[in-house]
């Protein structure tokens, strides 16, 4: 350690000087509030599930709201996994590019996106709360929910792809004004994310429109569970990247600037997104390693493909790590860990994102366990899997979105956070609670504790005879859940408190990062970026051909899915619907 003093305090963001973005700011705020309201309900239910695993059955006391554990779990998964993430993402992936490019988005299309998603979400909420549709977030048939559930899901999903035409239009206008230039980074990453999601949506949308919607309306009598599961996972795997990529957009596009440094490599960020586009789609059936009916060879190929989809995240770990190290050293940190301590930890937006990234080391490692066929046979359908996804979507995505809210609410409303301390407290408790919870879930999974099981409803002796052996991890699960309750409500205290009572202050500008290596990025803190075709790296120029990437992805997906779907299509089963709740 050199003993040099750290630069204290958070990095000061430049002040927003362009006051001409009022309609866009209001629309973005609407998306943010809708998304976080869903999280408020969804996250409030989570600890009930944590207590369930420790043998505490809170559901009889809540009978006026939830009839079963499965109803609560469905609300939790759907609101957190679909409604929260879709609203925040569909706001963000239009607003940030619009500000980066200095282009007005089509408010009609963006508004239609919000309207469709709101109708879809309300329909889902109705279907879940009237206890007609406890089909969990995967809505696997032959479990049969009400038409409001499936139609709501269809409309929500259709709404969530609407940012794509908005982005394409803005990018085309920018390209006309800047011939020969590569697309500025945040816009590039947003566009690739939406292209990935539009392709991925084909699976669930065809499942919903061709099968589940008409089936729930009584237009067709029976359903094939295997075909539907396969179509679900064609979307259900890439959706995890639709949760991850917006967080990566913030990490690559903003975080290094917020941390006081620069992005280590702009072309590596582009490469990450291109690889996530290509690899995300073909691997969906790694969720079906334990399903019957498709060949061993394909399972082995899926293992290899799944390991490939981890590569862009490993690139991200190094690029982000280097960017943060650069920021820490710029702030006076030195030595092996000094740079890490020198990061602006007093900025809740930075703390949330860096802590989210740290938990992803565990989330990524457990993903690789799941992706290894033999190991997945041990952990599949145990609490290990929800343990894995709470240190991915429950931390990386949720914490990055919380971090975004901490600078975005002041930016959008011109109100200062009511309390930086409570904001910091909420992200640290979320980090600690989620880590304890996830470690407990993964550990208990190794004892065979089943996921999605109302174990607390078992007679006391039976519960202890079966799961007493996992007493330590199930206690961790419950403790983590209770800490997460504290984290949730302290976060929402700051969120709603700032919206309603925050003091008026200057708006911070969007903290766009600048790349270390020259002109291929946007200018720090200025809405209109500088990107040149001449200075751009060969890689950035090559990756500009997004339609070629889309073509490659489509071919790879067809090649992966034809051999898996073929046997199912030739052995169709006709199952009636089941209502088990
Ligand atoms: Fe997964 C199941 C495989 C990533 C979400 N996953 C799930 C389910 C969900 C989910 C929701 O192959 C359950 C679905 C259900 O209900 O059944 N997953 C993977 C693999 C990855 C992966 C290989 N998953 C995610 C992400 C998710 C997510 C991301 C949400 C956002 N997953 C599976 C498989 C299953 C599965 C199987 C099925 C299991 C079964 O049996 O049902 C990879 O993408 C992971 C790669 C990630 C890394 C980590 C990189 C680390 C980074 C942080 C660096 C930190 C820094 C901070 C720089 C290799 C980027 C500073 C650090 C310092 C040290 C200073
Ligand atoms: Cu997956």
Coordinates of C-alpha atoms and ligand atoms in Angstrom, one line a residue:
X1 CA 0.0 0.0 0.0
X2 CA 1.4 3.4 -0.9
X3 CA -0.5 5.1 1.9
X4 CA -1.9 7.6 -0.6
X5 CA -5.4 8.9 0.6
X6 CA -8.5 7.8 -1.2
X7 CA -10.7 10.3 -2.9
X8 CA -13.6 10.3 -0.5
X9 CA -17.3 10.3 -1.3
X10 CA -19.3 9.4 -4.4
X11 CA -18.4 10.6 -7.9
X12 CA -20.3 13.8 -8.7
X13 CA -22.4 13.4 -11.8
X14 CA -22.6 16.3 -14.2
X15 CA -25.8 18.2 -14.0
X16 CA -28.5 17.7 -16.7
X17 CA -28.5 20.8 -18.8
X18 CA -30.9 19.7 -21.6
X19 CA -34.4 20.4 -20.4
X20 CA -36.1 19.2 -23.6
X21 CA -36.8 15.6 -22.6
X22 CA -39.8 16.0 -20.4
X23 CA -42.2 13.5 -22.2
X24 CA -39.5 10.9 -22.3
X25 CA -38.6 11.3 -18.7
X26 CA -42.2 11.0 -17.6
X27 CA -42.7 7.8 -19.7
X28 CA -39.5 6.3 -18.3
X29 CA -40.7 7.1 -14.8
X30 CA -44.0 5.4 -15.5
X31 CA -42.1 2.2 -16.6
X32 CA -39.9 2.4 -13.5
X33 CA -42.8 2.8 -11.1
X34 CA -44.9 0.1 -12.7
X35 CA -42.0 -2.3 -12.5
X36 CA -41.1 -1.6 -8.9
X37 CA -44.7 -1.8 -7.8
X38 CA -44.7 -5.4 -9.1
X39 CA -41.4 -6.1 -7.2
X40 CA -43.0 -4.7 -4.0
X41 CA -45.8 -7.3 -4.1
X42 CA -43.6 -10.1 -5.5
X43 CA -40.7 -9.6 -3.0
X44 CA -43.1 -9.2 0.0
X45 CA -44.2 -12.8 -0.6
X46 CA -40.7 -14.3 -1.0
X47 CA -39.9 -14.7 2.7
X48 CA -43.1 -16.8 3.1
X49 CA -41.5 -19.4 0.8
X50 CA -38.2 -19.1 2.8
X51 CA -40.1 -19.8 6.0
X52 CA -41.9 -22.7 4.4
X53 CA -38.6 -24.5 3.9
X54 CA -37.8 -24.1 7.6
X55 CA -41.1 -25.8 8.5
X56 CA -43.0 -22.6 9.2
X57 CA -46.3 -22.6 7.5
X58 CA -47.6 -19.0 7.3
X59 CA -50.2 -19.7 4.7
X60 CA -53.2 -20.7 7.0
X61 CA -52.9 -17.2 8.6
X62 CA -53.1 -15.6 5.1
X63 CA -56.1 -17.6 3.8
X64 CA -58.0 -14.5 2.9
X65 CA -55.2 -13.7 0.3
X66 CA -53.6 -17.0 -0.6
X67 CA -55.3 -20.3 -0.6
X68 CA -52.1 -22.3 -1.0
X69 CA -48.3 -22.0 -1.0
X70 CA -48.5 -22.6 -4.8
X71 CA -50.7 -19.6 -5.3
X72 CA -48.2 -17.4 -3.4
X73 CA -45.3 -18.9 -5.3
X74 CA -47.0 -18.2 -8.7
X75 CA -47.6 -14.6 -7.7
X76 CA -44.0 -14.3 -6.5
X77 CA -42.4 -15.8 -9.7
X78 CA -44.7 -14.0 -12.2
X79 CA -44.5 -10.6 -10.7
X80 CA -40.8 -10.6 -10.0
X81 CA -39.7 -12.6 -13.1
X82 CA -41.9 -11.1 -15.8
X83 CA -43.7 -8.0 -14.7
X84 CA -40.9 -6.2 -12.7
X85 CA -38.1 -7.1 -15.1
X86 CA -40.1 -6.4 -18.3
X87 CA -41.3 -2.9 -17.2
X88 CA -37.9 -1.7 -16.1
X89 CA -36.1 -3.1 -19.1
X90 CA -38.6 -1.9 -21.7
X91 CA -38.3 1.6 -20.2
X92 CA -34.6 1.6 -19.9
X93 CA -33.8 0.1 -23.4
X94 CA -35.6 3.0 -25.1
X95 CA -34.7 5.8 -22.7
X96 CA -31.0 5.3 -22.5
X97 CA -30.4 4.9 -26.3
X98 CA -32.7 7.9 -26.9
X99 CA -30.5 10.0 -24.6
X100 CA -27.3 8.5 -26.0
X101 CA -28.2 9.1 -29.6
X102 CA -30.0 12.4 -29.0
X103 CA -32.9 10.9 -31.0
X104 CA -36.6 11.2 -30.0
X105 CA -38.2 7.8 -29.6
X106 CA -41.7 7.1 -31.1
X107 CA -43.8 7.9 -28.1
X108 CA -46.8 6.1 -29.8
X109 CA -45.0 2.8 -30.0
X110 CA -43.3 3.2 -26.6
X111 CA -46.7 4.1 -25.1
X112 CA -48.3 1.1 -26.8
X113 CA -45.6 -1.1 -25.2
X114 CA -46.5 0.3 -21.8
X115 CA -50.3 -0.1 -22.5
X116 CA -50.0 -3.7 -23.7
X117 CA -47.8 -4.7 -20.8
X118 CA -50.1 -3.0 -18.3
X119 CA -53.2 -4.9 -19.7
X120 CA -51.3 -8.2 -19.7
X121 CA -50.0 -7.6 -16.2
X122 CA -53.5 -6.7 -14.8
X123 CA -55.0 -9.8 -16.5
X124 CA -52.3 -12.0 -14.9
X125 CA -52.8 -10.4 -11.5
X126 CA -56.6 -11.1 -11.7
X127 CA -56.0 -14.7 -12.7
X128 CA -53.5 -15.4 -10.0
X129 CA -55.4 -13.7 -7.1
X130 CA -58.7 -15.3 -7.9
X131 CA -57.0 -18.6 -7.3
X132 CA -57.7 -20.0 -10.8
X133 CA -54.1 -20.2 -12.0
X134 CA -51.6 -21.5 -9.6
X135 CA -49.5 -22.8 -12.4
X136 CA -46.1 -21.3 -11.3
X137 CA -43.9 -19.1 -13.4
X138 CA -43.3 -21.9 -16.0
X139 CA -47.0 -22.5 -16.5
X140 CA -46.3 -26.1 -17.6
X141 CA -49.4 -27.9 -19.0
X142 CA -51.2 -30.1 -18.2
X143 CA -51.7 -27.8 -15.1
X144 CA -54.5 -25.6 -16.4
X145 CA -55.1 -22.0 -15.4
X146 CA -57.8 -19.6 -16.6
X147 CA -57.8 -17.8 -20.0
X148 CA -57.0 -14.6 -18.1
X149 CA -53.6 -16.1 -17.2
X150 CA -52.6 -17.2 -20.7
X151 CA -54.1 -14.2 -22.5
X152 CA -52.4 -11.9 -20.0
X153 CA -49.1 -13.7 -20.5
X154 CA -49.5 -13.4 -24.3
X155 CA -50.3 -9.7 -24.2
X156 CA -47.5 -9.0 -21.7
X157 CA -45.0 -10.8 -23.9
X158 CA -46.2 -9.1 -27.1
X159 CA -45.8 -5.7 -25.4
X160 CA -42.3 -6.5 -24.2
X161 CA -41.0 -6.7 -27.8
X162 CA -42.3 -3.3 -28.8
X163 CA -39.0 -1.5 -27.9
X164 CA -37.4 -3.2 -30.9
X165 CA -39.0 -1.1 -33.7
X166 CA -38.5 2.0 -31.6
X167 CA -34.8 1.2 -31.3
X168 CA -34.4 0.3 -35.0
X169 CA -36.0 3.6 -36.0
X170 CA -33.8 5.7 -33.8
X171 CA -30.7 3.9 -34.9
X172 CA -31.6 4.3 -38.6
X173 CA -32.1 8.1 -38.1
X174 CA -28.8 8.4 -36.2
X175 CA -26.9 6.3 -38.9
X176 CA -28.3 8.6 -41.6
X177 CA -26.9 11.6 -39.8
X178 CA -23.5 9.8 -39.0
X179 CA -22.7 7.8 -42.2
X180 CA -20.0 5.2 -41.7
X181 CA -20.1 5.4 -37.9
X182 CA -20.6 2.4 -35.6
X183 CA -23.6 2.5 -33.4
X184 CA -22.8 4.0 -30.0
X185 CA -22.3 1.4 -27.3
X186 CA -25.4 1.6 -25.1
X187 CA -27.6 1.6 -28.2
X188 CA -25.8 -1.3 -29.7
X189 CA -26.2 -3.3 -26.5
X190 CA -29.9 -2.4 -26.2
X191 CA -30.5 -3.3 -29.8
X192 CA -28.8 -6.7 -29.6
X193 CA -30.7 -7.4 -26.3
X194 CA -34.1 -6.7 -28.0
X195 CA -33.2 -8.7 -31.1
X196 CA -32.3 -11.6 -28.9
X197 CA -35.6 -11.3 -27.0
X198 CA -37.7 -10.9 -30.2
X199 CA -36.2 -14.2 -31.5
X200 CA -36.5 -15.9 -28.2
X201 CA -40.2 -14.9 -27.8
X202 CA -41.1 -17.1 -30.7
X203 CA -41.1 -20.2 -28.5
X204 CA -43.4 -19.0 -25.7
X205 CA -45.6 -17.0 -28.1
X206 CA -46.2 -20.0 -30.3
X207 CA -46.9 -22.1 -27.2
X208 CA -49.4 -19.6 -25.9
X209 CA -51.1 -18.6 -29.2
X210 CA -51.3 -22.1 -30.8
X211 CA -51.9 -24.1 -27.7
X212 CA -52.5 -22.6 -24.3
X213 CA -54.8 -19.8 -25.3
X214 CA -57.2 -21.9 -27.4
X215 CA -57.0 -24.8 -24.8
X216 CA -57.9 -22.5 -21.9
X217 CA -60.7 -21.0 -23.9
X218 CA -62.1 -24.5 -24.6
X219 CA -61.4 -24.4 -28.3
X220 CA -59.1 -27.5 -28.2
X221 CA -59.6 -30.3 -25.8
X222 CA -56.2 -31.7 -25.0
X223 CA -52.6 -30.7 -24.9
X224 CA -49.1 -32.2 -25.4
X225 CA -47.0 -31.4 -22.3
X226 CA -43.6 -32.3 -23.8
X227 CA -44.0 -30.1 -26.9
X228 CA -45.2 -27.2 -24.7
X229 CA -42.3 -27.6 -22.2
X230 CA -39.8 -27.6 -25.1
X231 CA -41.4 -24.4 -26.6
X232 CA -41.4 -22.8 -23.2
X233 CA -37.7 -23.4 -22.7
X234 CA -36.9 -22.1 -26.1
X235 CA -37.9 -18.8 -24.5
X236 CA -37.4 -19.7 -20.8
X237 CA -33.6 -20.0 -21.1
X238 CA -33.0 -16.8 -23.2
X239 CA -35.3 -14.9 -20.8
X240 CA -32.5 -15.3 -18.2
X241 CA -30.3 -13.2 -20.5
X242 CA -33.2 -10.8 -21.1
X243 CA -32.8 -10.3 -17.3
X244 CA -29.0 -10.2 -17.4
X245 CA -28.3 -8.1 -20.4
X246 CA -30.0 -4.9 -19.1
X247 CA -27.8 -5.2 -16.0
X248 CA -24.7 -5.7 -18.3
X249 CA -25.8 -2.5 -20.2
X250 CA -25.6 -0.6 -16.9
X251 CA -22.3 -2.2 -16.0
X252 CA -20.6 -1.6 -19.3
X253 CA -22.4 1.6 -20.3
X254 CA -22.6 3.5 -17.0
X255 CA -21.0 1.8 -14.0
X256 CA -17.3 2.6 -14.7
X257 CA -18.2 6.2 -15.0
X258 CA -20.2 6.1 -11.8
X259 CA -17.2 4.5 -10.1
X260 CA -14.9 7.2 -11.3
X261 CA -13.1 5.5 -14.1
X262 CA -13.5 4.4 -17.7
X263 CA -14.7 1.2 -19.5
X264 CA -11.7 -1.0 -20.1
X265 CA -12.9 -2.2 -23.6
X266 CA -15.7 -1.1 -25.8
X267 CA -15.2 -3.9 -28.5
X268 CA -15.3 -6.5 -25.7
X269 CA -18.6 -5.2 -24.6
X270 CA -20.0 -5.5 -28.1
X271 CA -18.5 -9.0 -28.4
X272 CA -20.2 -10.1 -25.2
X273 CA -23.6 -9.0 -26.5
X274 CA -23.1 -10.6 -29.9
X275 CA -22.1 -13.9 -28.2
X276 CA -25.1 -13.7 -25.8
X277 CA -27.3 -13.3 -28.8
X278 CA -25.9 -16.3 -30.7
X279 CA -25.5 -18.7 -27.8
X280 CA -28.7 -17.9 -25.7
X281 CA -31.2 -19.5 -28.0
X282 CA -30.0 -23.0 -28.9
X283 CA -29.4 -24.1 -25.4
X284 CA -32.9 -23.9 -23.8
X285 CA -33.3 -27.7 -23.5
X286 CA -30.6 -27.8 -20.8
X287 CA -33.6 -27.3 -18.6
X288 CA -34.9 -30.6 -19.8
X289 CA -31.9 -32.9 -19.0
X290 CA -34.2 -35.0 -16.8
X291 CA -37.1 -35.0 -19.4
X292 CA -37.7 -38.2 -21.4
X293 CA -37.8 -38.4 -25.2
X294 CA -34.8 -36.8 -26.8
X295 CA -31.4 -38.4 -27.6
X296 CA -28.4 -38.7 -25.4
X297 CA -26.3 -37.2 -28.2
X298 CA -28.3 -34.0 -28.0
X299 CA -28.0 -33.8 -24.2
X300 CA -24.2 -34.0 -24.6
X301 CA -24.3 -31.3 -27.3
X302 CA -26.4 -29.1 -25.0
X303 CA -23.7 -29.4 -22.3
X304 CA -21.1 -28.1 -24.7
X305 CA -23.4 -25.3 -25.9
X306 CA -24.2 -24.4 -22.3
X307 CA -20.6 -24.0 -21.4
X308 CA -20.3 -21.7 -24.4
X309 CA -23.0 -19.4 -23.1
X310 CA -20.9 -18.8 -20.0
X311 CA -18.0 -17.4 -22.1
X312 CA -19.5 -13.9 -22.6
X313 CA -20.1 -13.7 -18.8
X314 CA -16.5 -14.7 -18.2
X315 CA -15.4 -11.9 -20.6
X316 CA -17.7 -9.6 -18.6
X317 CA -16.1 -10.6 -15.3
X318 CA -12.7 -9.6 -16.6
X319 CA -13.7 -6.5 -18.5
X320 CA -15.8 -5.2 -15.6
X321 CA -13.1 -6.2 -13.0
X322 CA -10.5 -4.3 -15.0
X323 CA -12.8 -1.2 -15.3
X324 CA -13.5 -1.2 -11.6
X325 CA -9.8 -1.6 -10.8
X326 CA -9.0 1.3 -13.1
X327 CA -11.6 3.4 -11.3
X328 CA -10.4 2.4 -7.8
X329 CA -6.7 3.2 -8.8
X330 CA -7.8 6.6 -10.3
X331 CA -9.4 7.3 -6.9
X332 CA -6.1 6.6 -5.1
X333 CA -6.5 3.0 -4.2
X334 CA -3.4 0.8 -4.5
X335 CA -2.2 -2.7 -3.8
X336 CA -4.0 -5.9 -4.3
X337 CA -7.3 -5.0 -2.7
X338 CA -6.8 -1.3 -2.1
X339 CA -8.4 -0.4 -5.4
X340 CA -11.5 -2.3 -4.4
X341 CA -11.8 -0.5 -1.1
X342 CA -11.3 2.8 -2.9
X343 CA -14.5 2.4 -5.1
X344 CA -17.1 5.0 -4.2
X345 CA -19.0 2.7 -1.7
X346 CA -20.9 5.6 -0.3
X347 CA -22.8 5.9 -3.6
X348 CA -25.7 3.4 -3.2
X349 CA -26.0 3.1 -7.0
X350 CA -22.4 1.9 -7.3
X351 CA -22.6 -0.3 -4.1
X352 CA -25.8 -2.0 -5.4
X353 CA -24.2 -2.9 -8.8
X354 CA -20.8 -4.0 -7.5
X355 CA -22.4 -6.2 -4.7
X356 CA -24.8 -7.6 -7.4
X357 CA -21.7 -8.5 -9.5
X358 CA -20.0 -10.2 -6.6
X359 CA -23.0 -12.5 -6.0
X360 CA -22.9 -13.4 -9.7
X361 CA -19.6 -15.2 -9.1
X362 CA -21.6 -17.8 -7.0
X363 CA -24.6 -17.6 -9.5
X364 CA -22.3 -18.3 -12.5
X365 CA -20.5 -21.2 -10.7
X366 CA -23.8 -22.9 -9.8
X367 CA -25.1 -22.3 -13.4
X368 CA -22.1 -24.3 -14.6
X369 CA -23.0 -27.1 -12.2
X370 CA -26.6 -27.1 -13.6
X371 CA -25.3 -27.1 -17.1
X372 CA -23.3 -30.3 -16.5
X373 CA -25.7 -33.1 -17.3
X374 CA -24.4 -35.5 -14.6
X375 CA -24.3 -32.9 -11.9
X376 CA -27.7 -31.6 -12.9
X377 CA -29.1 -35.1 -12.3
X378 CA -28.2 -34.5 -8.6
X379 CA -29.6 -31.0 -8.2
X380 CA -32.5 -30.9 -10.6
X381 CA -35.9 -30.2 -9.0
X382 CA -34.2 -29.5 -5.6
X383 CA -33.8 -26.1 -3.9
X384 CA -30.3 -25.9 -5.4
X385 CA -31.9 -24.5 -8.6
X386 CA -33.9 -21.6 -7.0
X387 CA -30.7 -21.1 -4.9
X388 CA -28.9 -20.6 -8.2
X389 CA -31.4 -18.1 -9.7
X390 CA -31.6 -16.0 -6.6
X391 CA -27.9 -15.1 -7.0
X392 CA -28.5 -14.3 -10.7
X393 CA -31.9 -12.7 -11.3
X394 CA -32.6 -12.1 -7.6
X395 CA -29.3 -10.3 -7.1
X396 CA -27.6 -9.2 -10.4
X397 CA -30.8 -8.0 -12.0
X398 CA -32.7 -6.8 -9.0
X399 CA -29.7 -5.1 -7.4
X400 CA -28.6 -3.4 -10.6
X401 CA -32.2 -2.2 -11.2
X402 CA -32.2 -0.9 -7.6
X403 CA -28.9 0.8 -8.3
X404 CA -30.3 2.3 -11.5
X405 CA -33.3 3.7 -9.5
X406 CA -31.0 5.5 -7.1
X407 CA -29.6 7.8 -9.8
X408 CA -32.6 7.6 -12.2
X409 CA -35.3 8.9 -9.8
X410 CA -33.3 12.1 -9.0
X411 CA -32.6 12.3 -12.8
X412 CA -36.2 11.9 -13.8
X413 CA -37.9 13.8 -11.1
X414 CA -35.4 16.5 -10.0
X415 CA -35.7 15.2 -6.4
X416 CA -32.8 14.2 -4.2
X417 CA -32.8 10.7 -2.5
X418 CA -34.5 11.1 0.9
X419 CA -31.7 9.1 2.6
X420 CA -28.4 7.9 1.2
X421 CA -27.9 5.9 4.4
X422 CA -31.1 4.0 4.2
X423 CA -30.5 3.4 0.5
X424 CA -27.1 1.9 1.3
X425 CA -28.6 -0.1 4.2
X426 CA -31.1 -1.6 1.8
X427 CA -28.5 -2.8 -0.7
X428 CA -26.2 -4.2 1.9
X429 CA -29.0 -6.1 3.6
X430 CA -30.3 -7.3 0.2
X431 CA -26.8 -8.6 -0.5
X432 CA -26.3 -10.3 2.8
X433 CA -29.9 -11.7 2.9
X434 CA -29.8 -13.0 -0.6
X435 CA -26.4 -14.6 -0.1
X436 CA -27.4 -16.3 3.1
X437 CA -30.7 -17.4 1.5
X438 CA -29.0 -18.7 -1.7
X439 CA -26.3 -20.6 0.2
X440 CA -28.9 -22.2 2.3
X441 CA -31.0 -23.2 -0.7
X442 CA -28.1 -24.7 -2.6
X443 CA -26.8 -26.5 0.5
X444 CA -30.3 -27.9 1.3
X445 CA -30.7 -29.0 -2.3
X446 CA -27.7 -31.3 -1.9
X447 CA -29.7 -33.1 0.8
X448 CA -32.5 -33.5 -1.7
X449 CA -34.9 -30.9 -0.4
X450 CA -37.4 -30.6 -3.3
X451 CA -38.1 -27.2 -4.9
X452 CA -41.7 -25.9 -5.3
X453 CA -42.9 -28.1 -2.4
X454 CA -45.2 -27.1 0.5
X455 CA -43.0 -29.0 2.9
X456 CA -44.2 -27.0 5.9
X457 CA -47.8 -28.4 5.4
X458 CA -46.5 -31.9 6.2
X459 CA -47.1 -33.2 9.7
X460 CA -44.4 -32.0 12.0
X461 CA -42.9 -35.5 12.6
X462 CA -42.8 -36.3 8.9
X463 CA -41.1 -32.9 8.1
X464 CA -38.4 -33.7 10.6
X465 CA -38.0 -37.3 9.6
X466 CA -37.5 -36.2 6.0
X467 CA -35.7 -32.9 6.2
X468 CA -34.4 -32.7 9.8
X469 CA -31.0 -33.7 8.3
X470 CA -30.9 -30.3 6.5
X471 CA -31.7 -28.2 9.6
X472 CA -28.7 -25.9 9.3
X473 CA -29.3 -24.9 5.7
X474 CA -33.0 -24.6 6.2
X475 CA -32.4 -22.2 9.1
X476 CA -30.1 -20.2 6.8
X477 CA -32.9 -20.1 4.2
X478 CA -35.3 -18.6 6.8
X479 CA -32.8 -16.2 8.2
X480 CA -31.9 -15.0 4.7
X481 CA -35.6 -14.5 3.9
X482 CA -36.3 -12.4 7.0
X483 CA -33.3 -10.2 6.2
X484 CA -34.7 -9.8 2.7
X485 CA -37.9 -8.5 4.1
X486 CA -36.0 -5.7 6.0
X487 CA -34.0 -5.0 2.8
X488 CA -37.2 -4.8 0.6
X489 CA -39.0 -2.4 2.9
X490 CA -36.0 -0.1 3.4
X491 CA -35.5 0.1 -0.3
X492 CA -39.2 1.0 -0.9
X493 CA -39.0 3.6 1.8
X494 CA -36.3 5.4 -0.2
X495 CA -38.0 4.7 -3.5
X496 CA -41.5 6.0 -2.7
X497 CA -40.2 8.5 -0.1
X498 CA -38.1 10.2 -2.8
X499 CA -40.9 10.2 -5.3
X500 CA -43.3 11.8 -2.8
X501 CA -41.1 13.9 -0.5
X502 CA -37.6 14.2 -2.0
X503 CA -36.2 17.7 -1.8
X504 CA -35.9 19.6 -5.1
X505 CA -32.4 19.5 -6.5
X506 CA -30.4 19.6 -9.8
X507 CA -31.0 16.7 -12.0
X508 CA -27.9 14.5 -12.4
X509 CA -27.2 13.7 -16.1
X510 CA -27.2 10.2 -17.5
X511 CA -23.7 9.0 -16.4
X512 CA -22.6 7.5 -19.8
X513 CA -19.2 5.9 -19.5
X514 CA -16.3 6.6 -21.8
X515 CA -14.1 3.8 -23.1
X516 CA -10.4 3.8 -22.3
X517 CA -9.4 3.2 -25.8
X518 CA -10.2 6.2 -27.8
X519 CA -13.1 7.3 -30.0
X520 CA -15.2 4.2 -30.2
X521 CA -17.4 5.3 -27.4
X522 CA -19.6 8.1 -26.3
X523 CA -18.4 11.2 -24.7
X524 CA -18.5 11.3 -20.9
X525 CA -21.7 12.8 -19.5
X526 CA -22.8 14.3 -22.8
X527 CA -26.0 13.1 -24.3
X528 CA -24.8 13.1 -27.9
X529 CA -22.1 10.5 -28.3
X530 CA -19.1 10.5 -30.5
X531 CA -18.6 7.3 -32.5
X532 CA -16.6 7.1 -35.7
X533 CA -16.3 4.5 -38.3
X534 CA -12.7 5.4 -39.0
X535 CA -11.4 5.1 -35.5
X536 CA -13.6 2.1 -34.6
X537 CA -11.9 -1.2 -34.0
X538 CA -12.1 -3.9 -36.7
X539 CA -14.2 -6.0 -34.2
X540 CA -16.6 -3.2 -33.5
X541 CA -17.1 -2.7 -37.3
X542 CA -17.6 -6.4 -38.0
X543 CA -20.2 -6.7 -35.1
X544 CA -22.1 -3.8 -36.6
X545 CA -23.8 -6.3 -39.0
X546 CA -26.5 -7.1 -36.5
X547 CA -28.7 -8.8 -39.2
X548 CA -26.0 -11.3 -40.0
X549 CA -25.8 -12.1 -36.3
X550 CA -29.6 -12.5 -36.2
X551 CA -29.4 -14.9 -39.3
X552 CA -26.7 -17.0 -37.6
X553 CA -28.7 -17.2 -34.4
X554 CA -31.8 -18.3 -36.3
X555 CA -30.0 -21.0 -38.2
X556 CA -28.3 -22.3 -35.0
X557 CA -31.6 -22.3 -33.2
X558 CA -33.4 -24.3 -35.9
X559 CA -30.5 -26.7 -36.1
X560 CA -30.7 -27.3 -32.3
X561 CA -34.5 -27.6 -32.0
X562 CA -35.5 -29.7 -35.0
X563 CA -33.8 -32.8 -33.6
X564 CA -35.3 -32.3 -30.2
X565 CA -38.8 -31.5 -31.3
X566 CA -38.9 -34.1 -34.1
X567 CA -39.6 -37.1 -31.9
X568 CA -42.2 -35.2 -29.9
X569 CA -44.0 -34.1 -33.0
X570 CA -44.2 -37.8 -34.1
X571 CA -45.4 -39.1 -30.8
X572 CA -48.0 -36.6 -29.7
X573 CA -49.7 -37.2 -26.4
X574 CA -53.2 -35.8 -25.7
X575 CA -53.5 -34.8 -22.1
X576 CA -56.5 -33.2 -20.5
X577 CA -56.0 -30.3 -18.1
X578 CA -55.4 -30.7 -14.4
X579 CA -56.4 -28.3 -11.6
X580 CA -54.7 -29.4 -8.5
X581 CA -55.2 -26.5 -6.1
Ligands
LIG1 FE1 -29.4 -20.4 -14.9 C1 -31.8 -22.8 -14.2 C2 -27.4 -22.8 -16.4 C3 -27.0 -18.0 -15.8 C4 -31.6 -17.9 -14.1 N1 -31.3 -20.4 -14.3 C5 -32.1 -21.5 -14.0 C6 -33.4 -21.0 -13.6 C7 -33.4 -19.6 -13.6 C8 -32.0 -19.2 -14.0 C9 -34.5 -18.7 -13.3 O1 -27.8 -25.6 -17.5 C10 -34.5 -21.9 -13.1 C11 -35.6 -22.1 -14.1 C12 -36.7 -23.0 -13.6 O2 -37.6 -22.5 -12.9 O3 -36.6 -24.2 -13.7 N2 -27.5 -20.4 -15.9 C13 -26.9 -21.5 -16.3 C14 -25.6 -21.1 -16.9 C15 -25.5 -19.8 -16.7 C16 -26.7 -19.3 -16.1 C17 -24.6 -22.1 -17.5 N3 -29.3 -18.4 -14.9 C18 -28.2 -17.6 -15.3 C19 -28.6 -16.2 -15.2 C20 -29.9 -16.2 -14.8 C21 -30.3 -17.6 -14.6 C22 -27.7 -15.1 -15.6 C23 -30.8 -15.0 -14.5 C24 -30.5 -13.8 -14.6 N4 -29.5 -22.4 -15.2 C25 -28.7 -23.2 -15.9 C26 -29.2 -24.6 -16.0 C27 -30.5 -24.6 -15.4 C28 -30.6 -23.2 -14.9 C29 -28.6 -25.7 -16.7 C30 -31.5 -25.7 -15.3 C31 -31.3 -26.4 -14.0 C32 -32.3 -27.4 -13.7 O4 -31.9 -28.6 -13.3 O5 -33.5 -27.2 -13.8 C33 -24.3 -18.9 -17.1 O6 -24.8 -17.9 -18.0 C34 -23.5 -18.3 -16.0 C35 -22.3 -17.6 -16.4 C36 -21.8 -16.7 -15.4 C37 -20.5 -16.6 -15.0 C38 -20.2 -15.6 -13.9 C39 -19.4 -14.4 -14.3 C40 -19.3 -13.4 -13.2 C41 -19.4 -12.0 -13.3 C42 -19.3 -11.2 -12.1 C43 -17.9 -10.7 -11.9 C44 -17.8 -9.8 -10.7 C45 -17.0 -8.7 -10.6 C46 -17.1 -7.9 -9.4 C47 -16.2 -8.2 -11.7 C48 -19.4 -17.4 -15.5 C49 -19.7 -11.3 -14.6 C50 -15.7 -7.5 -8.8 C51 -15.1 -8.8 -8.4 C52 -14.0 -8.9 -7.7 C53 -13.6 -10.3 -7.2 C54 -13.1 -7.9 -7.3
LIG2 CU1 -31.0 -22.0 -18.9

